[in-house]
Amino acid sequence: MGTALKPSGTRMSKNTLTWYAIIAAVWIAFLTVLGINLVTNVIFFGDPLKHEQAALDKFGFPIEVVEDMPADAGGGGGGGGLVSSLPLIAAASVEEGAASFKKCQSCHTAEAGGANKTGPNLHNIVGAEIAGHNGFKTSESLNAIGGAWTYEKLDDYIENPKRLAPKGSMSFVGLKKPAERAAVIKFLMSMTENAPPVPAAAEAPAAEAAPAEAAPAPAAK
């Protein structure tokens, strides 16, 4: 009675082959992905390795970063690096201000009788009391400022709402360019009946800085 003996290593050989097959499949998948990536980089950027800079050069766009200015630069406003827009209001365009105000229209209206939204209707805002304008319940942080919306406060608040009212509900990051703020304030003036005049010192800063005329030389004797 002869019984054929099976090789003792048969089961181990099958397991080994299975592991080899798994490892080979993983490597094939990795090399396939790597190859596709390299070919894609060559097609789109002309370089299989330096694709990050090439993609930035081809598809990137510049982002304007406004650097903080010294507190005394430009004068006026609420400080904290603010460059006052008040000297630019006289020459600002109402039409440009209306175009920039579209950034605010999701929260504000400005026409007479306009509805309050997430923020108050801004008709007659220039020179108005800060608290409770047009029946809108303003935040305690904003009420704490007190007083009226002077040109200086409007300029400061539009540039950075969180500077004047750190705990206020206004989430808008602000308008950093003085010329754009001047145009928006000019637009708000057009939406305000009997808007107060812009401070004379802001309208003609150059006149204050002009050197005094030299005194005439004494006549020769």
mmCIF file with all atom_site columns, N, CA and C in Angstrom, residues 159-202:
data_model
loop_
_atom_site.group_PDB
_atom_site.id
_atom_site.type_symbol
_atom_site.label_atom_id
_atom_site.label_alt_id
_atom_site.label_comp_id
_atom_site.label_asym_id
_atom_site.label_entity_id
_atom_site.label_seq_id
_atom_site.pdbx_PDB_ins_code
_atom_site.Cartn_x
_atom_site.Cartn_y
_atom_site.Cartn_z
_atom_site.occupancy
_atom_site.B_iso_or_equiv
_atom_site.pdbx_formal_charge
_atom_site.auth_seq_id
_atom_site.auth_comp_id
_atom_site.auth_asym_id
_atom_site.auth_atom_id
_atom_site.pdbx_PDB_model_num
ATOM 1   N N  . GLU A 1 159 ? -12.613 101.051 6.322  1.00 0.00 ? 159 GLU A N  1
ATOM 2   C CA . GLU A 1 159 ? -11.303 100.433 6.081  1.00 0.00 ? 159 GLU A CA 1
ATOM 3   C C  . GLU A 1 159 ? -11.142 99.134  6.859  1.00 0.00 ? 159 GLU A C  1
ATOM 4   N N  . ASN A 1 160 ? -11.627 99.101  8.103  1.00 0.00 ? 160 ASN A N  1
ATOM 5   C CA . ASN A 1 160 ? -11.506 97.905  8.938  1.00 0.00 ? 160 ASN A CA 1
ATOM 6   C C  . ASN A 1 160 ? -12.577 97.929  10.017 1.00 0.00 ? 160 ASN A C  1
ATOM 7   N N  . PRO A 1 161 ? -13.745 97.328  9.764  1.00 0.00 ? 161 PRO A N  1
ATOM 8   C CA . PRO A 1 161 ? -14.846 97.384  10.736 1.00 0.00 ? 161 PRO A CA 1
ATOM 9   C C  . PRO A 1 161 ? -14.469 96.859  12.121 1.00 0.00 ? 161 PRO A C  1
ATOM 10  N N  . LYS A 1 162 ? -13.591 95.884  12.184 1.00 0.00 ? 162 LYS A N  1
ATOM 11  C CA . LYS A 1 162 ? -13.254 95.280  13.471 1.00 0.00 ? 162 LYS A CA 1
ATOM 12  C C  . LYS A 1 162 ? -12.342 96.154  14.316 1.00 0.00 ? 162 LYS A C  1
ATOM 13  N N  . ARG A 1 163 ? -11.749 97.200  13.740 1.00 0.00 ? 163 ARG A N  1
ATOM 14  C CA . ARG A 1 163 ? -10.896 98.071  14.546 1.00 0.00 ? 163 ARG A CA 1
ATOM 15  C C  . ARG A 1 163 ? -11.754 98.924  15.476 1.00 0.00 ? 163 ARG A C  1
ATOM 16  N N  . LEU A 1 164 ? -12.827 99.505  14.935 1.00 0.00 ? 164 LEU A N  1
ATOM 17  C CA . LEU A 1 164 ? -13.690 100.342 15.770 1.00 0.00 ? 164 LEU A CA 1
ATOM 18  C C  . LEU A 1 164 ? -14.638 99.502  16.623 1.00 0.00 ? 164 LEU A C  1
ATOM 19  N N  . ALA A 1 165 ? -15.124 98.408  16.062 1.00 0.00 ? 165 ALA A N  1
ATOM 20  C CA . ALA A 1 165 ? -16.088 97.567  16.786 1.00 0.00 ? 165 ALA A CA 1
ATOM 21  C C  . ALA A 1 165 ? -15.603 96.115  16.745 1.00 0.00 ? 165 ALA A C  1
ATOM 22  N N  . PRO A 1 166 ? -14.653 95.745  17.623 1.00 0.00 ? 166 PRO A N  1
ATOM 23  C CA . PRO A 1 166 ? -14.047 94.401  17.571 1.00 0.00 ? 166 PRO A CA 1
ATOM 24  C C  . PRO A 1 166 ? -15.054 93.263  17.705 1.00 0.00 ? 166 PRO A C  1
ATOM 25  N N  . LYS A 1 167 ? -16.136 93.494  18.445 1.00 0.00 ? 167 LYS A N  1
ATOM 26  C CA . LYS A 1 167 ? -17.131 92.432  18.654 1.00 0.00 ? 167 LYS A CA 1
ATOM 27  C C  . LYS A 1 167 ? -18.402 92.696  17.853 1.00 0.00 ? 167 LYS A C  1
ATOM 28  N N  . GLY A 1 168 ? -18.306 93.571  16.872 1.00 0.00 ? 168 GLY A N  1
ATOM 29  C CA . GLY A 1 168 ? -19.459 93.859  16.031 1.00 0.00 ? 168 GLY A CA 1
ATOM 30  C C  . GLY A 1 168 ? -19.799 92.692  15.130 1.00 0.00 ? 168 GLY A C  1
ATOM 31  N N  . SER A 1 169 ? -21.003 92.731  14.565 1.00 0.00 ? 169 SER A N  1
ATOM 32  C CA . SER A 1 169 ? -21.477 91.623  13.735 1.00 0.00 ? 169 SER A CA 1
ATOM 33  C C  . SER A 1 169 ? -21.068 91.757  12.273 1.00 0.00 ? 169 SER A C  1
ATOM 34  N N  . MET A 1 170 ? -20.445 92.874  11.903 1.00 0.00 ? 170 MET A N  1
ATOM 35  C CA . MET A 1 170 ? -20.073 93.077  10.507 1.00 0.00 ? 170 MET A CA 1
ATOM 36  C C  . MET A 1 170 ? -18.852 92.228  10.171 1.00 0.00 ? 170 MET A C  1
ATOM 37  N N  . SER A 1 171 ? -19.022 91.334  9.182  1.00 0.00 ? 171 SER A N  1
ATOM 38  C CA . SER A 1 171 ? -17.951 90.398  8.822  1.00 0.00 ? 171 SER A CA 1
ATOM 39  C C  . SER A 1 171 ? -17.124 90.882  7.637  1.00 0.00 ? 171 SER A C  1
ATOM 40  N N  . PHE A 1 172 ? -17.506 91.991  7.014  1.00 0.00 ? 172 PHE A N  1
ATOM 41  C CA . PHE A 1 172 ? -16.789 92.508  5.844  1.00 0.00 ? 172 PHE A CA 1
ATOM 42  C C  . PHE A 1 172 ? -15.363 92.895  6.243  1.00 0.00 ? 172 PHE A C  1
ATOM 43  N N  . VAL A 1 173 ? -14.386 92.529  5.418  1.00 0.00 ? 173 VAL A N  1
ATOM 44  C CA . VAL A 1 173 ? -12.986 92.780  5.776  1.00 0.00 ? 173 VAL A CA 1
ATOM 45  C C  . VAL A 1 173 ? -12.590 94.235  5.589  1.00 0.00 ? 173 VAL A C  1
ATOM 46  N N  . GLY A 1 174 ? -13.349 95.008  4.821  1.00 0.00 ? 174 GLY A N  1
ATOM 47  C CA . GLY A 1 174 ? -13.055 96.423  4.649  1.00 0.00 ? 174 GLY A CA 1
ATOM 48  C C  . GLY A 1 174 ? -12.431 96.738  3.296  1.00 0.00 ? 174 GLY A C  1
ATOM 49  N N  . LEU A 1 175 ? -12.405 98.032  2.977  1.00 0.00 ? 175 LEU A N  1
ATOM 50  C CA . LEU A 1 175 ? -11.793 98.525  1.739  1.00 0.00 ? 175 LEU A CA 1
ATOM 51  C C  . LEU A 1 175 ? -10.461 99.159  2.104  1.00 0.00 ? 175 LEU A C  1
ATOM 52  N N  . LYS A 1 176 ? -9.373  98.599  1.642  1.00 0.00 ? 176 LYS A N  1
ATOM 53  C CA . LYS A 1 176 ? -8.050  99.032  2.061  1.00 0.00 ? 176 LYS A CA 1
ATOM 54  C C  . LYS A 1 176 ? -7.510  100.214 1.262  1.00 0.00 ? 176 LYS A C  1
ATOM 55  N N  . LYS A 1 177 ? -8.010  100.433 0.043  1.00 0.00 ? 177 LYS A N  1
ATOM 56  C CA . LYS A 1 177 ? -7.493  101.503 -0.793 1.00 0.00 ? 177 LYS A CA 1
ATOM 57  C C  . LYS A 1 177 ? -8.177  102.827 -0.455 1.00 0.00 ? 177 LYS A C  1
ATOM 58  N N  . PRO A 1 178 ? -7.404  103.854 -0.074 1.00 0.00 ? 178 PRO A N  1
ATOM 59  C CA . PRO A 1 178 ? -8.002  105.145 0.282  1.00 0.00 ? 178 PRO A CA 1
ATOM 60  C C  . PRO A 1 178 ? -8.882  105.722 -0.821 1.00 0.00 ? 178 PRO A C  1
ATOM 61  N N  . ALA A 1 179 ? -8.481  105.592 -2.076 1.00 0.00 ? 179 ALA A N  1
ATOM 62  C CA . ALA A 1 179 ? -9.262  106.159 -3.179 1.00 0.00 ? 179 ALA A CA 1
ATOM 63  C C  . ALA A 1 179 ? -10.625 105.488 -3.285 1.00 0.00 ? 179 ALA A C  1
ATOM 64  N N  . GLU A 1 180 ? -10.683 104.182 -3.038 1.00 0.00 ? 180 GLU A N  1
ATOM 65  C CA . GLU A 1 180 ? -11.959 103.482 -3.108 1.00 0.00 ? 180 GLU A CA 1
ATOM 66  C C  . GLU A 1 180 ? -12.862 103.885 -1.949 1.00 0.00 ? 180 GLU A C  1
ATOM 67  N N  . ARG A 1 181 ? -12.279 104.028 -0.766 1.00 0.00 ? 181 ARG A N  1
ATOM 68  C CA . ARG A 1 181 ? -13.081 104.476 0.378  1.00 0.00 ? 181 ARG A CA 1
ATOM 69  C C  . ARG A 1 181 ? -13.617 105.886 0.149  1.00 0.00 ? 181 ARG A C  1
ATOM 70  N N  . ALA A 1 182 ? -12.781 106.755 -0.423 1.00 0.00 ? 182 ALA A N  1
ATOM 71  C CA . ALA A 1 182 ? -13.220 108.119 -0.707 1.00 0.00 ? 182 ALA A CA 1
ATOM 72  C C  . ALA A 1 182 ? -14.411 108.117 -1.646 1.00 0.00 ? 182 ALA A C  1
ATOM 73  N N  . ALA A 1 183 ? -14.376 107.251 -2.656 1.00 0.00 ? 183 ALA A N  1
ATOM 74  C CA . ALA A 1 183 ? -15.488 107.171 -3.604 1.00 0.00 ? 183 ALA A CA 1
ATOM 75  C C  . ALA A 1 183 ? -16.760 106.655 -2.928 1.00 0.00 ? 183 ALA A C  1
ATOM 76  N N  . VAL A 1 184 ? -16.619 105.659 -2.047 1.00 0.00 ? 184 VAL A N  1
ATOM 77  C CA . VAL A 1 184 ? -17.793 105.135 -1.333 1.00 0.00 ? 184 VAL A CA 1
ATOM 78  C C  . VAL A 1 184 ? -18.383 106.201 -0.414 1.00 0.00 ? 184 VAL A C  1
ATOM 79  N N  . ILE A 1 185 ? -17.523 106.934 0.275  1.00 0.00 ? 185 ILE A N  1
ATOM 80  C CA . ILE A 1 185 ? -18.021 108.010 1.143  1.00 0.00 ? 185 ILE A CA 1
ATOM 81  C C  . ILE A 1 185 ? -18.702 109.089 0.308  1.00 0.00 ? 185 ILE A C  1
ATOM 82  N N  . LYS A 1 186 ? -18.163 109.399 -0.859 1.00 0.00 ? 186 LYS A N  1
ATOM 83  C CA . LYS A 1 186 ? -18.792 110.381 -1.756 1.00 0.00 ? 186 LYS A CA 1
ATOM 84  C C  . LYS A 1 186 ? -20.179 109.887 -2.177 1.00 0.00 ? 186 LYS A C  1
ATOM 85  N N  . PHE A 1 187 ? -20.289 108.578 -2.436 1.00 0.00 ? 187 PHE A N  1
ATOM 86  C CA . PHE A 1 187 ? -21.592 107.996 -2.767 1.00 0.00 ? 187 PHE A CA 1
ATOM 87  C C  . PHE A 1 187 ? -22.554 108.105 -1.587 1.00 0.00 ? 187 PHE A C  1
ATOM 88  N N  . LEU A 1 188 ? -22.079 107.803 -0.379 1.00 0.00 ? 188 LEU A N  1
ATOM 89  C CA . LEU A 1 188 ? -22.940 107.905 0.805  1.00 0.00 ? 188 LEU A CA 1
ATOM 90  C C  . LEU A 1 188 ? -23.363 109.354 1.054  1.00 0.00 ? 188 LEU A C  1
ATOM 91  N N  . MET A 1 189 ? -22.506 110.299 0.720  1.00 0.00 ? 189 MET A N  1
ATOM 92  C CA . MET A 1 189 ? -22.882 111.710 0.821  1.00 0.00 ? 189 MET A CA 1
ATOM 93  C C  . MET A 1 189 ? -24.033 112.017 -0.133 1.00 0.00 ? 189 MET A C  1
ATOM 94  N N  . SER A 1 190 ? -23.985 111.419 -1.328 1.00 0.00 ? 190 SER A N  1
ATOM 95  C CA . SER A 1 190 ? -25.064 111.653 -2.291 1.00 0.00 ? 190 SER A CA 1
ATOM 96  C C  . SER A 1 190 ? -26.366 111.009 -1.833 1.00 0.00 ? 190 SER A C  1
ATOM 97  N N  . MET A 1 191 ? -26.262 110.029 -0.926 1.00 0.00 ? 191 MET A N  1
ATOM 98  C CA . MET A 1 191 ? -27.446 109.365 -0.367 1.00 0.00 ? 191 MET A CA 1
ATOM 99  C C  . MET A 1 191 ? -27.867 109.988 0.962  1.00 0.00 ? 191 MET A C  1
ATOM 100 N N  . THR A 1 192 ? -27.240 111.097 1.329  1.00 0.00 ? 192 THR A N  1
ATOM 101 C CA . THR A 1 192 ? -27.537 111.775 2.589  1.00 0.00 ? 192 THR A CA 1
ATOM 102 C C  . THR A 1 192 ? -28.059 113.178 2.299  1.00 0.00 ? 192 THR A C  1
ATOM 103 N N  . GLU A 1 193 ? -29.221 113.479 2.816  1.00 0.00 ? 193 GLU A N  1
ATOM 104 C CA . GLU A 1 193 ? -29.779 114.826 2.654  1.00 0.00 ? 193 GLU A CA 1
ATOM 105 C C  . GLU A 1 193 ? -29.029 115.793 3.569  1.00 0.00 ? 193 GLU A C  1
ATOM 106 N N  . ASN A 1 194 ? -28.548 116.880 2.966  1.00 0.00 ? 194 ASN A N  1
ATOM 107 C CA . ASN A 1 194 ? -27.799 117.887 3.730  1.00 0.00 ? 194 ASN A CA 1
ATOM 108 C C  . ASN A 1 194 ? -26.588 117.270 4.441  1.00 0.00 ? 194 ASN A C  1
ATOM 109 N N  . ALA A 1 195 ? -25.799 116.551 3.682  1.00 0.00 ? 195 ALA A N  1
ATOM 110 C CA . ALA A 1 195 ? -24.589 115.949 4.265  1.00 0.00 ? 195 ALA A CA 1
ATOM 111 C C  . ALA A 1 195 ? -23.673 117.045 4.782  1.00 0.00 ? 195 ALA A C  1
ATOM 112 N N  . PRO A 1 196 ? -23.069 116.867 5.957  1.00 0.00 ? 196 PRO A N  1
ATOM 113 C CA . PRO A 1 196 ? -22.150 117.881 6.492  1.00 0.00 ? 196 PRO A CA 1
ATOM 114 C C  . PRO A 1 196 ? -20.944 118.040 5.592  1.00 0.00 ? 196 PRO A C  1
ATOM 115 N N  . PRO A 1 197 ? -20.352 119.215 5.568  1.00 0.00 ? 197 PRO A N  1
ATOM 116 C CA . PRO A 1 197 ? -19.171 119.422 4.713  1.00 0.00 ? 197 PRO A CA 1
ATOM 117 C C  . PRO A 1 197 ? -17.978 118.612 5.202  1.00 0.00 ? 197 PRO A C  1
ATOM 118 N N  . VAL A 1 198 ? -17.148 118.208 4.255  1.00 0.00 ? 198 VAL A N  1
ATOM 119 C CA . VAL A 1 198 ? -15.910 117.532 4.606  1.00 0.00 ? 198 VAL A CA 1
ATOM 120 C C  . VAL A 1 198 ? -15.011 118.540 5.318  1.00 0.00 ? 198 VAL A C  1
ATOM 121 N N  . PRO A 1 199 ? -14.338 118.150 6.388  1.00 0.00 ? 199 PRO A N  1
ATOM 122 C CA . PRO A 1 199 ? -13.474 119.096 7.097  1.00 0.00 ? 199 PRO A CA 1
ATOM 123 C C  . PRO A 1 199 ? -12.523 119.828 6.161  1.00 0.00 ? 199 PRO A C  1
ATOM 124 N N  . ALA A 1 200 ? -12.422 121.137 6.345  1.00 0.00 ? 200 ALA A N  1
ATOM 125 C CA . ALA A 1 200 ? -11.582 121.950 5.458  1.00 0.00 ? 200 ALA A CA 1
ATOM 126 C C  . ALA A 1 200 ? -10.139 121.496 5.478  1.00 0.00 ? 200 ALA A C  1
ATOM 127 N N  . ALA A 1 201 ? -9.659  121.049 6.630  1.00 0.00 ? 201 ALA A N  1
ATOM 128 C CA . ALA A 1 201 ? -8.269  120.607 6.733  1.00 0.00 ? 201 ALA A CA 1
ATOM 129 C C  . ALA A 1 201 ? -8.010  119.400 5.845  1.00 0.00 ? 201 ALA A C  1
ATOM 130 N N  . ALA A 1 202 ? -9.061  118.545 5.651  1.00 0.00 ? 202 ALA A N  1
ATOM 131 C CA . ALA A 1 202 ? -8.886  117.366 4.809  1.00 0.00 ? 202 ALA A CA 1
ATOM 132 C C  . ALA A 1 202 ? -8.996  117.721 3.338  1.00 0.00 ? 202 ALA A C  1
#
